[in-house]
Coordinates of C-alpha atoms in Angstrom, one line a residue:
X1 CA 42.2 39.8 29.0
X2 CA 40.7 40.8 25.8
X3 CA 44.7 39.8 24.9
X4 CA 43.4 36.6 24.7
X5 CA 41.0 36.8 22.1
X6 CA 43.4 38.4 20.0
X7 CA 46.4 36.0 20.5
X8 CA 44.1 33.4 20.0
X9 CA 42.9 34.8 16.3
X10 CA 47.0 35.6 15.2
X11 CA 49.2 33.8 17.7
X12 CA 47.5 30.4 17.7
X13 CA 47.1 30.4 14.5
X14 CA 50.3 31.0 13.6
X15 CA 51.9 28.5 16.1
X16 CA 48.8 25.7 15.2
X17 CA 50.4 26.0 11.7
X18 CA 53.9 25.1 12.6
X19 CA 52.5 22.3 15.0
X20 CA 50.5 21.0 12.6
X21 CA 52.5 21.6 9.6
X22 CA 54.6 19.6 11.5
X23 CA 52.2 16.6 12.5
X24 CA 51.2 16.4 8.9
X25 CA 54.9 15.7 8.2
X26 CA 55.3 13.2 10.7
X27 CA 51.9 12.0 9.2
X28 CA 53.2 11.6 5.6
X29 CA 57.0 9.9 7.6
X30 CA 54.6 7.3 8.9
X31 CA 53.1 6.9 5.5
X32 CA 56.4 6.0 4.0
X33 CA 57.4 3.8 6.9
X34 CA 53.6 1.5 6.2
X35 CA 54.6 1.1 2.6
X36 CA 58.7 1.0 3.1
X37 CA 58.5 -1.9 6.3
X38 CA 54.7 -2.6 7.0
X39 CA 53.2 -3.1 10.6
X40 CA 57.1 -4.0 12.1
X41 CA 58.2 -1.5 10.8
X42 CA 56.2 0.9 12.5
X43 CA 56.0 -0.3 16.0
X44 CA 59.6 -0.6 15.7
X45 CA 59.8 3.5 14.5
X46 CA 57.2 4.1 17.3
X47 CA 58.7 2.2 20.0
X48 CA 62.8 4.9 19.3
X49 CA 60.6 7.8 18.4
X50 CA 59.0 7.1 22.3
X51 CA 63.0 6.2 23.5
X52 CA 63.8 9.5 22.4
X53 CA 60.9 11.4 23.6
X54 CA 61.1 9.8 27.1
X55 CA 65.0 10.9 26.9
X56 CA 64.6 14.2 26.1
X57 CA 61.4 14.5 28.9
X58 CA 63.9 13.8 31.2
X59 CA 66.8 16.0 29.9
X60 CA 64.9 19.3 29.7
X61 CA 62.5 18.3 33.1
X62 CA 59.5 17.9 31.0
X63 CA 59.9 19.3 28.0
X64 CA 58.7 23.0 26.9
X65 CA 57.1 23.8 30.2
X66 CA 59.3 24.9 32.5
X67 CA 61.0 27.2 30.2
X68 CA 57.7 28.7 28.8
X69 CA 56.2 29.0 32.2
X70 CA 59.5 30.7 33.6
X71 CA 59.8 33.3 30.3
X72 CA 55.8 34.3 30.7
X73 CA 56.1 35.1 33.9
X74 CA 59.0 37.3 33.2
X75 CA 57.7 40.7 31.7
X76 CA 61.4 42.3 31.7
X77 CA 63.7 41.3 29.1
X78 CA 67.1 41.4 31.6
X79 CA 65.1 39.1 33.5
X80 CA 64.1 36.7 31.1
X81 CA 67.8 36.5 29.8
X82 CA 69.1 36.6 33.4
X83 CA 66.6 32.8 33.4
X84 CA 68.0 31.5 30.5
X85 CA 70.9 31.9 31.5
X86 CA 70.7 29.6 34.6
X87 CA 68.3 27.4 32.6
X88 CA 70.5 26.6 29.6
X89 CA 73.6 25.0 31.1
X90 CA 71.4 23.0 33.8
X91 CA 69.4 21.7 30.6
X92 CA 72.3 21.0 28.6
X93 CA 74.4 19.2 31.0
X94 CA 71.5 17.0 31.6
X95 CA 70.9 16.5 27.7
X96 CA 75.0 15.5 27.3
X97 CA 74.6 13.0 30.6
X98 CA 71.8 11.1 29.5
X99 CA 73.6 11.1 26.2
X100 CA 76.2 9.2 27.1
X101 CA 74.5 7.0 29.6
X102 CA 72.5 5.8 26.9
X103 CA 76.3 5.2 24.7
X104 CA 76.6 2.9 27.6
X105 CA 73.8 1.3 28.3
X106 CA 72.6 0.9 25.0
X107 CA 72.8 -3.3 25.0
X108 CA 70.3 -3.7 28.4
X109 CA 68.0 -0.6 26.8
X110 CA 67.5 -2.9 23.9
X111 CA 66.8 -6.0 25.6
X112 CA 64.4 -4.3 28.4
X113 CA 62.8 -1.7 25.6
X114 CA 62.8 -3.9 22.2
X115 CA 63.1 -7.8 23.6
X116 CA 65.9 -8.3 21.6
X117 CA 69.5 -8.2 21.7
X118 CA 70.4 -7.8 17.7
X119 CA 73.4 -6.1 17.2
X120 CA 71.8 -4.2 14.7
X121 CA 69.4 -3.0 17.6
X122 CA 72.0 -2.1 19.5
X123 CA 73.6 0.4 17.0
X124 CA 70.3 1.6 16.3
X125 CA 69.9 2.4 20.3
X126 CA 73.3 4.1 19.9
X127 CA 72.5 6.1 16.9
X128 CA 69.2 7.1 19.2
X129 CA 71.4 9.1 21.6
X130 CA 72.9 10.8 19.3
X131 CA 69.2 11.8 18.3
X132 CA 68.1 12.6 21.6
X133 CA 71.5 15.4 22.2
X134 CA 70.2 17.3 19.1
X135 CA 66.6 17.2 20.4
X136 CA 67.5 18.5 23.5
X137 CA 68.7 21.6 22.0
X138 CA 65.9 21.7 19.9
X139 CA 63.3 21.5 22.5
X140 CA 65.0 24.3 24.9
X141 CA 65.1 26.3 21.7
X142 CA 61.3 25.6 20.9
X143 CA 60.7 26.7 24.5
X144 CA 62.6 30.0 24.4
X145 CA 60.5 30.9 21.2
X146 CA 57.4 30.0 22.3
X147 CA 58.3 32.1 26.0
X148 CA 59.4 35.2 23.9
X149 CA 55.7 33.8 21.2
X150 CA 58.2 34.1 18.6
X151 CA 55.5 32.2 16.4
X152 CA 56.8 32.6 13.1
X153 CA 60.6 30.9 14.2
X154 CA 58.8 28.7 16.4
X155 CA 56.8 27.7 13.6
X156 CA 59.2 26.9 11.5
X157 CA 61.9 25.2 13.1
X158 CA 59.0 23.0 14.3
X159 CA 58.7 21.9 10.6
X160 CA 61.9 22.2 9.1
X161 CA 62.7 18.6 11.1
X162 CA 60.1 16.6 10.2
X163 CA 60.5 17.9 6.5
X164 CA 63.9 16.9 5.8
X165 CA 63.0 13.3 7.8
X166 CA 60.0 13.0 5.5
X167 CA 61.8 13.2 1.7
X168 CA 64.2 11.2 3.3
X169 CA 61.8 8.5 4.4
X170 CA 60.0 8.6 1.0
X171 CA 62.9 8.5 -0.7
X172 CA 64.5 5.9 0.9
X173 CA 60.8 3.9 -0.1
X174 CA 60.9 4.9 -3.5
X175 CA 64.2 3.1 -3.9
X176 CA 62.9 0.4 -2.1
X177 CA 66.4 0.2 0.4
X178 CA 66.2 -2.8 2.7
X179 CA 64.2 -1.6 5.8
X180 CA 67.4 -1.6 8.6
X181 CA 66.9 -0.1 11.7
X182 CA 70.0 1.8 11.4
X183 CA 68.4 4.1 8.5
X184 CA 65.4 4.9 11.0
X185 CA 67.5 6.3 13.5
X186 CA 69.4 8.3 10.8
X187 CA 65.9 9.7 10.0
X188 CA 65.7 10.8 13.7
X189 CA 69.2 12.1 13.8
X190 CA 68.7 14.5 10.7
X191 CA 65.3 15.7 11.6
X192 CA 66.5 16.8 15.5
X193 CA 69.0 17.8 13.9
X194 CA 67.7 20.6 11.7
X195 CA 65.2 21.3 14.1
X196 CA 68.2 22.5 16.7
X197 CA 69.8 24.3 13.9
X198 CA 66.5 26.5 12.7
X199 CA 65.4 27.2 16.6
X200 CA 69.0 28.2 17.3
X201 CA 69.0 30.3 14.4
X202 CA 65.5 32.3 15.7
X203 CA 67.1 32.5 19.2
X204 CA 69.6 34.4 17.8
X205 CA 67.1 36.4 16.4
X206 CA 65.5 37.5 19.4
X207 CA 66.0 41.3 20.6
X208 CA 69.4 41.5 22.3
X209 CA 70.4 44.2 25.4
X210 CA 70.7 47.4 24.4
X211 CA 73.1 48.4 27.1
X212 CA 75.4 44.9 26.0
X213 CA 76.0 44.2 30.2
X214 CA 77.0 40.8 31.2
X215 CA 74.1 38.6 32.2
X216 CA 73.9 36.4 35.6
X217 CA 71.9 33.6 36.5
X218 CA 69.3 33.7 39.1
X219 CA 69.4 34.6 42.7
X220 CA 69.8 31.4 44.9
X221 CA 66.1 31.7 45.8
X222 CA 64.9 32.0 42.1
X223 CA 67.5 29.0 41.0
X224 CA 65.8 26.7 44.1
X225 CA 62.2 27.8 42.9
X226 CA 62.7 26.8 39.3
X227 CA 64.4 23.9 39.8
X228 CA 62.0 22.5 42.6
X229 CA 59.1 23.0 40.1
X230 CA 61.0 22.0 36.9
X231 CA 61.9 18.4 39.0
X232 CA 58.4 18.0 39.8
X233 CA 57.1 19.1 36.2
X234 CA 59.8 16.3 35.0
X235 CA 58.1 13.6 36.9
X236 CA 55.0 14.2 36.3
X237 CA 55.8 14.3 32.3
X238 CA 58.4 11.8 32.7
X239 CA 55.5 9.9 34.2
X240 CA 53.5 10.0 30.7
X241 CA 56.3 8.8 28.6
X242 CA 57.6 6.3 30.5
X243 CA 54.5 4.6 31.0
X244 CA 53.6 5.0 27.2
X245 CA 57.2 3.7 26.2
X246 CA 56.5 0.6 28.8
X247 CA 53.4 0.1 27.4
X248 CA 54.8 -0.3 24.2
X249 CA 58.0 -2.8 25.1
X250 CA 54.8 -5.1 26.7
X251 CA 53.2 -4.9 23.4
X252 CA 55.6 -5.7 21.6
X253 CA 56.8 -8.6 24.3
X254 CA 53.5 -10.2 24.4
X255 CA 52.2 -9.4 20.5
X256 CA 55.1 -8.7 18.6
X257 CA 56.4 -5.5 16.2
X258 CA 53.5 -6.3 14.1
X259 CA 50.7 -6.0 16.8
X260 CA 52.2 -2.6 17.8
X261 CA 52.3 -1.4 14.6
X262 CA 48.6 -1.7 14.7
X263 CA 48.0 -0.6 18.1
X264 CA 50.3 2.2 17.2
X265 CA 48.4 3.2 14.3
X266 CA 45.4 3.7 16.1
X267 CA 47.0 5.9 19.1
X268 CA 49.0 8.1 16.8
X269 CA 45.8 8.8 14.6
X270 CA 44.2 10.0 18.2
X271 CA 46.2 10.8 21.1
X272 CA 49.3 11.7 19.0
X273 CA 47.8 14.2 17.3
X274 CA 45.7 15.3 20.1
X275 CA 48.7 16.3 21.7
X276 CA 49.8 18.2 19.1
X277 CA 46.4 20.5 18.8
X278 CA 46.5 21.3 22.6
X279 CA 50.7 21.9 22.2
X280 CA 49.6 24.6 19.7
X281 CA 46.7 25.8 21.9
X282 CA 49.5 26.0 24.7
X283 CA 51.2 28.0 23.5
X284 CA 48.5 31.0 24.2
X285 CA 46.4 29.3 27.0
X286 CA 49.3 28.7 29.4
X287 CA 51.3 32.2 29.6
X288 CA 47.5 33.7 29.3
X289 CA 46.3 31.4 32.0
X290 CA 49.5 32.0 34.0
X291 CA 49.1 36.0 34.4
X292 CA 45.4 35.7 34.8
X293 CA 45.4 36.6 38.3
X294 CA 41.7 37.8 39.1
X295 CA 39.1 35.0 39.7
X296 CA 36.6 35.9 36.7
X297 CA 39.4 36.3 34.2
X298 CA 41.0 33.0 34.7
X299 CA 37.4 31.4 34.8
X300 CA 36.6 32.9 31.6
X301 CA 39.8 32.1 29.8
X302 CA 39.2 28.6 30.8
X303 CA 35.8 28.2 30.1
X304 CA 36.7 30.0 26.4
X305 CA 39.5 27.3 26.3
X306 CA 37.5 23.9 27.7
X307 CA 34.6 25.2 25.0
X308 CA 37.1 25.1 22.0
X309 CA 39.0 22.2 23.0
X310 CA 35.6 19.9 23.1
X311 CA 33.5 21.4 20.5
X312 CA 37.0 21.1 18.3
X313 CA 37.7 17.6 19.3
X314 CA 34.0 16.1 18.8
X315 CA 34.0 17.4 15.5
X316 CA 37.6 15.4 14.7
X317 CA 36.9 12.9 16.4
X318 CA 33.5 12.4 15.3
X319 CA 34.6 12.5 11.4
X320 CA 37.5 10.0 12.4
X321 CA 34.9 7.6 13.1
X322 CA 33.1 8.1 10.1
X323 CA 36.2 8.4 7.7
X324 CA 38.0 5.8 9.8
X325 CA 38.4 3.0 6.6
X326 CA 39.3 5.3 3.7
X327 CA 41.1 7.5 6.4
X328 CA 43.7 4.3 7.4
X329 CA 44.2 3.8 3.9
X330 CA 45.2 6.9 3.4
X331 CA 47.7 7.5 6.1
X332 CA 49.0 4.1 6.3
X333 CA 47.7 0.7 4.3
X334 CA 45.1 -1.6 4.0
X335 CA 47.3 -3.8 6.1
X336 CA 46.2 -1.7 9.1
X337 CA 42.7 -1.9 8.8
X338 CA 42.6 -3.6 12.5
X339 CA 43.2 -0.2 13.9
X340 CA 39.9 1.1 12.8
X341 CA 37.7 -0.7 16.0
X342 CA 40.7 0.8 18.6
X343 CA 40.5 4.4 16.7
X344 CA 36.4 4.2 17.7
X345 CA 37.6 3.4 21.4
X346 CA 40.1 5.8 22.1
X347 CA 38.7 9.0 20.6
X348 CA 36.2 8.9 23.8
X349 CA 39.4 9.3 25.8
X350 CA 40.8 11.6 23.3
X351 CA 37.7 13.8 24.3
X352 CA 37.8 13.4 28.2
X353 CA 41.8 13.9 27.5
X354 CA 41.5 17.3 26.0
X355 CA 39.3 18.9 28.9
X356 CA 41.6 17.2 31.5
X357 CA 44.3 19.0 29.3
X358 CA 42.6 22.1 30.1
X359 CA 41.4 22.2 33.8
X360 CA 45.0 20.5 34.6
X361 CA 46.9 22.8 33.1
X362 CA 45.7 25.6 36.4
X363 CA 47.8 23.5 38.7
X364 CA 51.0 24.2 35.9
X365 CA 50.0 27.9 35.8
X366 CA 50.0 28.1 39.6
X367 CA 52.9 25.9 40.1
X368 CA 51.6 23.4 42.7
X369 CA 54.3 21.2 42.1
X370 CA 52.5 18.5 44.8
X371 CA 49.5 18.2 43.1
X372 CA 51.2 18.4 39.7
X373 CA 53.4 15.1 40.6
X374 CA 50.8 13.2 42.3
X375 CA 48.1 13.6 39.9
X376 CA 50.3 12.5 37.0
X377 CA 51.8 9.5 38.8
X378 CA 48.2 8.1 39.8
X379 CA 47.1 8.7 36.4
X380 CA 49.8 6.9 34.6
X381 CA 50.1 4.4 37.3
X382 CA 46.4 3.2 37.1
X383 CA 47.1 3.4 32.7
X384 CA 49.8 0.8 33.5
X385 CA 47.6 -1.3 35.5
X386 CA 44.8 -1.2 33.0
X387 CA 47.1 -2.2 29.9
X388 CA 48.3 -4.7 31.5
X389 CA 45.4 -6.5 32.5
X390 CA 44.4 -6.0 28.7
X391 CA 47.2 -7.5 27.7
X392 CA 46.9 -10.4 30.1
X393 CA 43.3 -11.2 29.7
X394 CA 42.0 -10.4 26.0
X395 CA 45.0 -8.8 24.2
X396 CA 42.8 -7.6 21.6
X397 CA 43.0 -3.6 20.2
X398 CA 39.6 -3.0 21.6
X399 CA 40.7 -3.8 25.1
X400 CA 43.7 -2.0 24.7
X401 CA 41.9 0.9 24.1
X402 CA 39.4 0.9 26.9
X403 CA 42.3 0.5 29.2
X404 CA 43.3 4.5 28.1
X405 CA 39.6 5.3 28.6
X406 CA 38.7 4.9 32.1
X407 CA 42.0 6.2 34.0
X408 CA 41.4 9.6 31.8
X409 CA 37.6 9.7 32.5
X410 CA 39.3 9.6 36.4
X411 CA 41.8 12.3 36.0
X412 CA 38.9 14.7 34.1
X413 CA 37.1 14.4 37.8
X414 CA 39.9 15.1 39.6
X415 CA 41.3 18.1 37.8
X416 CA 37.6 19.7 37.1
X417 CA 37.0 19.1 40.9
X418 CA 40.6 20.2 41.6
X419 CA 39.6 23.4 39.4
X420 CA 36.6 24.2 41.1
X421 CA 38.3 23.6 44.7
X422 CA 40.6 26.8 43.4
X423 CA 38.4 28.7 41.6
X424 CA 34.6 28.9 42.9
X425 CA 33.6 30.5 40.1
X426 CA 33.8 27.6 38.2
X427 CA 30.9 25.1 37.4
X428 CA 30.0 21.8 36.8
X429 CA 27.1 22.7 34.6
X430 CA 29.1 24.6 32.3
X431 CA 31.4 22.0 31.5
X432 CA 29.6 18.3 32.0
X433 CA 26.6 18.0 29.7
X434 CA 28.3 19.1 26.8
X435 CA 31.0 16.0 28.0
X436 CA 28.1 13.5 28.4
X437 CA 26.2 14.4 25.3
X438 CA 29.5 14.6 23.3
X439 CA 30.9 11.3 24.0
X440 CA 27.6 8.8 24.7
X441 CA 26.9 8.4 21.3
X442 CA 30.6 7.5 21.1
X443 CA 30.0 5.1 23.9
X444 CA 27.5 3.2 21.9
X445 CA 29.2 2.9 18.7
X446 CA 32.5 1.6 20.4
X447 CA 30.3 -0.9 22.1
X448 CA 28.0 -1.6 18.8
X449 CA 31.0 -2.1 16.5
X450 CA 32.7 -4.8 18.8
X451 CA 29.4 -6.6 18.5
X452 CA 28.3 -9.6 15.7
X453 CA 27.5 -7.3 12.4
X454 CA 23.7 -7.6 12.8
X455 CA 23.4 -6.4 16.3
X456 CA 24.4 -2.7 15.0
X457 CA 22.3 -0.3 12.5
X458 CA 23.6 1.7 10.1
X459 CA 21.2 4.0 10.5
X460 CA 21.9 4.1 14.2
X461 CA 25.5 5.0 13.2
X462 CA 24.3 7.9 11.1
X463 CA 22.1 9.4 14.0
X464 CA 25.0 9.0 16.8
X465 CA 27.7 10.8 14.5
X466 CA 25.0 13.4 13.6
X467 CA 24.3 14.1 16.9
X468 CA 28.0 14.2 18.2
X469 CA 28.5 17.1 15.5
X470 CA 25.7 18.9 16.5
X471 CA 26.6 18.8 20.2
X472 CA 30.3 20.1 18.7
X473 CA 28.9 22.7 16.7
X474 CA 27.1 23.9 19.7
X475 CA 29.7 23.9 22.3
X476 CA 31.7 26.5 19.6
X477 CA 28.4 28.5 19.7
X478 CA 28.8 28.3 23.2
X479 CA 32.8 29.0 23.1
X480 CA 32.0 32.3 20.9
X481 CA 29.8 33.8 23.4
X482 CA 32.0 33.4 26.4
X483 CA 33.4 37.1 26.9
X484 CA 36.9 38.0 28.1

């Protein structure tokens, strides 16, 4: 296990570059959009970026995950090739299907998805599938590289995308183009695009047989196993986006493309890029966590894990909170300044998110497909619920952002208790007062700020960040002494 502490130092590093590289891209794209189109414009760019993510969930049965868990668990190289090759057409003929339903649905998916039925819509919705092909191929490549931690192609093709989408975008500002839907979902088009092209390029790459047999797919047995889990890992992720991408079509039913250009805003600045930090830590903890078959080594790489996810995220998410102003100028304009009370709500469930992330991902590395589905459906389903009560009964940002706090403080207790139900070793004392004293002042401040102006302190302010980065820097104390 002391593979772990290595990886983590080179291979994490490596592949947290790409992902990140790639975020900040995507980060600078959504720049462009806020000074090209304003608020509209980027609920509308949020609403087809989540079409095409909740597409390609579908196509490749959760994205990365079913491929990377099937590679790691694969030492020999006939046998990893012997999975891809049973794996590739299954994901690919799902990827051209969904395609082409989407061709031919495209009118109903922009009345249910967008509330409108522009004919400019529709072509946009059209132009979308096309998007969604290339970033099927993409993502199986993404996952083969990240199964063989190929870190430095993985790496890259994860940023050659978003590059070309991003001088695109800023170019397209610069000249000040009318803002038409069409030229969004040409952005999408050409950064799948490349992204398929550079992953295909470093699967090519990747060490070939030396004896040059023909490869063939799985036993019947192995084909039924992968397939059962991969159907029950696409529901549970499907679960996510779908929910998300609903979310989104209520928001912008009931508030308009402006409203969710704010409320978008807000979640990309936390839970968007949240998932990018754990994607890159994933691609470590999970094959690690997978082959960590002994009951001390897989509680010590998730303790190691849990303390560098929090102690991590209270540090970000406590200088969000302090930066949060200057830091939505930055990224996007003073026209999104009403984001900056919803950023101070949902970084508590970006922290109760990222050690969920962590305990949950056990029941992917020991492929209980039940608990896997179920979990994720209650989660998302109790989300739903919450939103729309928001919606219905304040409709402010603030609400909204509660509403993605409580159903993730629930799924932390299930999957730490979940956890523990597997894996004795583990402790509750190890993992919640770091959790309490890391989000409570959080707690406070989200409740302070949504009060009149004079029942807050600045000084109070001061003292709760200050003490959320002390209880961070501790927990990464805490994360260097655990020993693998």
């Amino acid at each position: 296990m002391r593979a772990f502490s290595t990886r983590l130092k080179s291979g994490v590093l490596v592949s947290a570059a790409g992902v990140f590289g790639s975020a900040f891209l995507w980060l600078l794209s959504f720049k462009a959009i806020a000074y090209w189109a304003g608020p509209e414009g980027v609920g509308l760019f949020s609403q087809l970026r989540q079409i095409a993510q909740a597409a390609t969930v579908g196509a490749t049965f959760g994205g990365t995950n079913s491929v990377v868990q099937g590679l790691a668990e694969r030492d020999d190289d006939s046998a990893r090739r012997q999975f891809r090759t049973t794996a590739a057409p299954i994901i690919g003929l799902t990827g051209a299907t969904l395609a082409l339903a989407m061709l031919a649905g495209a009118p109903e998916l922009t009345w249910f998805l967008l509330s409108s039925s522009a004919p400019t819509l529709v072509a946009t919705v059209r132009w979308i599938a096309l998007a969604v092909l290339l970033n099927v191929g993409g993502t199986y490549a993404l996952a083969v590289l990240n199964g063989y931690r190929s870190y430095s192609y993985l790496a890259l093709a994860q940023m050659a995308g978003p590059a070309a989408m991003m001088v695109l975008l800023i170019v397209t500002s610069l000249w000040h183009l009318p803002p038409e839907p069409q030229k969004l979902a040409g952005a999408f088009v050409l950064c799948f695009g490349l992204t398929f092209l550079v992953g295909a390029f470093g699967v090519s790459r990747l060490p070939k047989l030396l004896d040059g047999s023909a490869i063939k797919a799985l036993p019947k047995v192995q084909r039924h196993a992968f397939i059962q889990f991969a159907m029950s890992n696409l529901v549970a992720a499907l679960s996510t986006t779908i929910a998300l991408l609903l979310i989104r079509s209520w928001v912008i039913e009931i508030k308009g493309l402006a409203f969710a250009g704010l409320f978008d805003a807000g979640w990309t600045l936390t839970f968007n890029y949240t998932t990018l930090f754990l994607t890159a830590c994933s691609a470590i903890y999970l094959p690690v966590l997978t082959a960590a078959t002994r009951l001390e080594a897989q509680k010590a790489c998730m303790l190691k894990m849990a303390y560098f996810v929090l102690g991590s995220s209270i540090l970000i998410c406590y200088g969000m909170v302090l930066l949060r102003e200057p830091l939505i100028n930055l990224l996007y304009t003073s026209q999104f300044q009403a984001s900056s009370q919803l950023l101070v709500v949902l970084v508590i469930a970006v922290i109760f998110r990222g050690v969920s992330w962590v305990y949950g991902t056990l029941i992917l590395a020991t492929r209980n497909s039940r608990v896997l589905l179920l979990s994720d459906l209650a989660l998302n389903l109790c989300l739903l619920v919450m939103t729309r009560y928001a919606l219905n009964s304040d409709a402010s940002l603030e609400a909204l952002g509660w509403a993605f706090v409580l159903p993730n403080f629930l799924y932390l207790i299930f999957v730490i208790e979940y956890a523990r139900m597997k894996n004795r070793l583990l402790q509750r004392r190890k993992i919640w007062p770091f959790l309490v004293a890391g989000t409570l002042p959080l707690i406070y401040l989200a409740l302070a700020f949504a009060e009149p102006q004079w029942v807050r302190s600045g000084l109070f302010e001061w003292l709760c960040i200050a003490i959320g980065l002390i209880v961070g820097l501790i927990t990464l104390i805490v994360y260097k002494k655990v020993i693998l």
